[in-house]
Short mmCIF file of C-alpha atoms and ligand atoms in Angstrom, two decimals:
data_model
loop_
_atom_site.label_atom_id
_atom_site.label_comp_id
_atom_site.label_asym_id
_atom_site.label_seq_id
_atom_site.Cartn_x
_atom_site.Cartn_y
_atom_site.Cartn_z
CA MET A 23 0.22 0.30 -0.44
CA LYS A 24 1.33 3.18 -0.46
CA THR A 25 1.94 5.89 1.71
CA ALA A 26 1.94 9.41 2.05
CA LEU A 27 3.47 11.77 5.16
CA LEU A 28 1.22 14.91 4.87
CA VAL A 29 2.95 17.69 6.84
CA ILE A 30 0.48 20.49 8.20
CA ASP A 31 2.15 23.98 8.49
CA VAL A 32 5.43 23.21 10.24
CA GLN A 33 5.77 26.95 9.56
CA ASN A 34 7.57 29.82 11.60
CA ASP A 35 4.25 31.96 13.13
CA PHE A 36 3.13 28.52 14.52
CA CYS A 37 6.63 28.46 16.50
CA PRO A 38 8.06 29.57 19.57
CA ALA A 39 8.01 33.57 19.67
CA GLY A 40 5.73 33.49 16.03
CA ALA A 41 2.27 35.64 16.23
CA LEU A 42 0.39 32.26 16.80
CA GLU A 43 2.85 30.69 18.88
CA VAL A 44 2.02 26.85 19.71
CA ALA A 45 4.73 25.23 22.52
CA GLY A 46 7.09 23.02 21.53
CA GLY A 47 6.14 23.72 18.13
CA ASN A 48 9.78 23.50 17.27
CA GLU A 49 10.75 20.73 18.85
CA ILE A 50 8.98 18.12 16.28
CA VAL A 51 11.24 19.04 13.58
CA PRO A 52 14.36 16.78 13.94
CA TYR A 53 11.44 13.60 14.64
CA ILE A 54 9.69 15.03 11.39
CA ASN A 55 12.56 15.30 9.00
CA LYS A 56 13.91 11.54 10.29
CA GLU A 57 10.18 10.22 8.82
CA MET A 58 10.08 12.08 6.17
CA VAL A 59 13.09 9.26 4.40
CA LYS A 60 10.16 6.91 5.21
CA TYR A 61 7.28 7.26 2.62
CA ASP A 62 6.51 6.99 -1.22
CA CYS A 63 5.10 10.56 -1.41
CA VAL A 64 5.72 13.28 0.91
CA VAL A 65 3.84 16.52 0.88
CA LEU A 66 3.83 19.95 3.22
CA THR A 67 1.26 22.40 3.84
CA GLN A 68 1.77 26.14 3.88
CA ASP A 69 -0.55 28.48 5.73
CA TRP A 70 -1.08 31.67 3.37
CA HIS A 71 -3.24 34.42 4.06
CA PRO A 72 -3.44 37.26 2.74
CA LYS A 73 -2.87 40.43 4.19
CA GLY A 74 -6.33 41.07 6.14
CA HIS A 75 -8.02 37.98 6.17
CA SER A 76 -11.07 37.30 7.73
CA SER A 77 -10.00 35.43 9.87
CA PHE A 78 -7.22 37.53 11.44
CA ALA A 79 -9.18 39.50 14.38
CA THR A 80 -7.76 42.84 13.46
CA SER A 81 -10.31 42.17 10.01
CA HIS A 82 -13.61 42.47 12.75
CA GLU A 83 -13.86 46.00 14.22
CA GLY A 84 -13.25 45.71 17.98
CA LYS A 85 -12.75 41.67 18.50
CA ASN A 86 -9.71 40.35 19.93
CA PRO A 87 -7.72 36.92 18.83
CA LEU A 88 -9.18 33.70 20.08
CA GLU A 89 -13.14 35.38 20.13
CA LEU A 90 -15.33 33.68 17.92
CA ILE A 91 -17.86 34.81 15.36
CA LYS A 92 -20.51 33.39 12.62
CA MET A 93 -19.29 33.31 9.31
CA PRO A 94 -21.59 32.19 6.28
CA TYR A 95 -20.06 28.45 6.73
CA GLY A 96 -20.52 28.30 10.66
CA ASP A 97 -18.04 29.19 13.18
CA GLN A 98 -15.09 31.00 13.12
CA VAL A 99 -12.30 31.32 15.71
CA LEU A 100 -10.36 34.78 15.24
CA TRP A 101 -6.24 34.68 15.08
CA PRO A 102 -3.67 37.26 15.24
CA ASP A 103 -2.52 38.02 11.91
CA HIS A 104 -0.37 35.01 10.84
CA CYS A 105 0.85 33.69 8.24
CA VAL A 106 0.78 36.63 5.59
CA GLN A 107 1.86 35.76 2.23
CA GLY A 108 5.85 35.93 1.57
CA SER A 109 6.59 37.28 5.57
CA LYS A 110 9.15 35.67 6.99
CA GLY A 111 6.45 34.03 9.46
CA ALA A 112 4.90 32.70 6.62
CA GLU A 113 8.38 30.48 5.90
CA PHE A 114 8.56 27.36 6.74
CA HIS A 115 10.80 26.37 9.91
CA PRO A 116 14.49 27.13 9.28
CA ASP A 117 15.49 23.94 9.99
CA LEU A 118 12.85 21.77 8.39
CA ASN A 119 13.80 19.52 5.07
CA ILE A 120 11.60 20.80 2.71
CA GLU A 121 14.37 19.40 0.05
CA GLN A 122 12.52 16.02 0.71
CA ALA A 123 9.07 17.19 -0.45
CA ASN A 124 7.12 15.93 -3.41
CA ALA A 125 4.74 19.28 -3.30
CA ILE A 126 4.02 22.17 -1.70
CA ILE A 127 -0.31 22.78 -0.81
CA ARG A 128 -0.58 26.36 0.08
CA LYS A 129 -4.34 27.42 1.81
CA GLY A 130 -6.12 29.87 3.19
CA SER A 131 -5.70 32.32 0.36
CA ASN A 132 -9.66 32.72 -0.65
CA PRO A 133 -9.41 36.67 2.04
CA PHE A 134 -13.53 35.53 2.73
CA ILE A 135 -12.59 31.92 4.05
CA ASP A 136 -10.46 29.83 6.33
CA SER A 137 -8.42 26.82 5.08
CA TYR A 138 -7.64 24.41 8.11
CA SER A 139 -7.34 21.53 6.05
CA ALA A 140 -5.42 20.62 3.53
CA PHE A 141 -8.31 18.80 1.58
CA PHE A 142 -10.89 21.74 1.80
CA GLU A 143 -11.37 25.24 3.05
CA ASN A 144 -13.16 25.32 5.74
CA ASP A 145 -16.44 25.47 3.78
CA ARG A 146 -15.70 21.39 3.51
CA LYS A 147 -16.42 21.64 0.14
CA THR A 148 -14.35 23.65 -2.12
CA PRO A 149 -11.21 21.68 -2.91
CA THR A 150 -6.92 22.24 -3.08
CA GLY A 151 -6.71 19.48 -5.41
CA LEU A 152 -4.81 17.49 -2.43
CA ASP A 153 -6.79 14.28 -3.29
CA GLY A 154 -6.96 14.13 -6.87
CA TYR A 155 -3.08 14.56 -6.46
CA PHE A 156 -2.65 11.74 -4.07
CA LYS A 157 -5.46 9.36 -5.52
CA SER A 158 -3.49 9.85 -9.07
CA LEU A 159 -0.22 9.14 -7.15
CA GLU A 160 -2.35 5.92 -5.95
CA ILE A 161 -1.60 6.66 -2.48
CA GLU A 162 -4.34 4.48 0.55
CA LYS A 163 -2.39 5.46 3.52
CA ILE A 164 -1.41 8.93 4.55
CA ASN A 165 0.88 9.49 8.47
CA LEU A 166 0.18 13.30 9.51
CA VAL A 167 2.19 15.49 11.90
CA GLY A 168 2.21 18.97 12.06
CA LEU A 169 1.12 22.16 13.47
CA ALA A 170 -1.78 22.38 15.46
CA THR A 171 -3.40 19.17 16.13
CA ASP A 172 -6.27 19.89 17.16
CA PHE A 173 -6.87 22.43 13.63
CA CYS A 174 -5.47 22.47 10.81
CA VAL A 175 -4.27 18.24 12.02
CA ASN A 176 -7.80 17.30 12.72
CA TYR A 177 -9.53 19.09 9.82
CA SER A 178 -7.32 17.44 7.52
CA ALA A 179 -7.27 13.87 9.74
CA GLN A 180 -11.18 14.00 9.53
CA ASP A 181 -11.11 15.11 5.52
CA ALA A 182 -8.79 12.57 4.35
CA ALA A 183 -11.31 9.64 6.83
CA ASN A 184 -13.98 10.83 5.13
CA LEU A 185 -12.41 10.29 1.68
CA GLY A 186 -11.21 7.18 1.93
CA TYR A 187 -7.79 6.90 2.94
CA LYS A 188 -6.29 4.95 5.79
CA VAL A 189 -5.57 8.06 8.40
CA SER A 190 -3.19 8.11 11.62
CA VAL A 191 -1.62 10.71 13.10
CA LEU A 192 1.86 10.36 14.63
CA GLU A 193 0.81 12.13 18.27
CA LYS A 194 4.59 12.41 18.64
CA MET A 195 5.60 14.83 15.36
CA CYS A 196 2.60 16.96 16.49
CA ARG A 197 1.88 19.67 19.17
CA ALA A 198 -1.80 21.80 19.70
CA ILE A 199 -2.73 25.08 20.90
CA ASP A 200 -5.30 23.92 22.93
CA LEU A 201 -8.00 26.23 23.44
CA ASN A 202 -10.88 25.47 25.73
CA GLY A 203 -10.62 22.10 25.32
CA SER A 204 -9.89 21.94 21.88
CA LEU A 205 -7.35 19.20 21.81
CA ALA A 206 -9.96 16.61 23.81
CA ALA A 207 -12.90 17.22 21.24
CA ALA A 208 -10.70 17.09 18.70
CA LYS A 209 -9.25 13.68 19.37
CA SER A 210 -12.30 12.17 19.67
CA GLU A 211 -13.32 13.90 16.53
CA MET A 212 -10.78 12.32 14.86
CA GLN A 213 -11.63 9.29 16.62
CA ASN A 214 -15.10 8.80 15.69
CA CYS A 215 -13.81 8.62 12.24
CA GLY A 216 -11.68 6.64 12.13
CA VAL A 217 -8.54 8.41 12.58
CA GLU A 218 -5.74 6.13 14.76
CA PHE A 219 -3.56 7.17 17.41
CA ILE A 220 0.64 6.25 17.04
C1 VGL B 1 -3.78 27.19 12.05
C2 VGL B 1 -5.31 28.42 13.14
C3 VGL B 1 -5.45 29.32 12.07
C4 VGL B 1 -3.16 25.55 12.46
C5 VGL B 1 -3.63 27.59 10.89
O1 VGL B 1 -1.81 25.73 11.03
O2 VGL B 1 -3.50 24.61 13.05
N1 VGL B 1 -4.63 27.39 13.14
N2 VGL B 1 -4.89 29.17 10.58
ZN1 ZN B 2 -4.61 30.43 9.74
#
């Protein structure tokens, strides 16, 4: 069975001192570098927002980061400005072995829709093209690593499982934001979709 490693958002803004820092985000990099050499295919995702993106609290008068708002596609957590296209924060962690990647998927470029998943925007129906890429390469199994476990890894894992892939999350190579119990909720959502934890 052909297996892909999907490396989610290992970018400066999600690492310590970044705009949306995830505790210990940098610690996973050496493990991911070692893991990448074992796969038929390695895909990196890169959160890639235009300035003034609708997921930024600064785009909503009187709103603060981590507040929740209603968007046409559902609830949206508001974030600090992060991973702005072309910024230092949007670059991959400098120690990540990006030479090992077969493809890089950028997501979150639509100013009006956030995109946590590597497969669909947060409307859960606009595709990124990654499913077609994997299917054309006959990938059947996907292992997920990266940031953050409870947001982009979670959404990507659920979508992958619902698209028919066998999915595992390698927990040692992930770190979470963990906002109001979001990590525990994410784990049970993923498990309900048949995602395995290793
Ligand atoms: C992410 C919040 C906003 C993530 C991306 O990579 O988990 N979280 N944008
Ligand atoms: Zn984002």
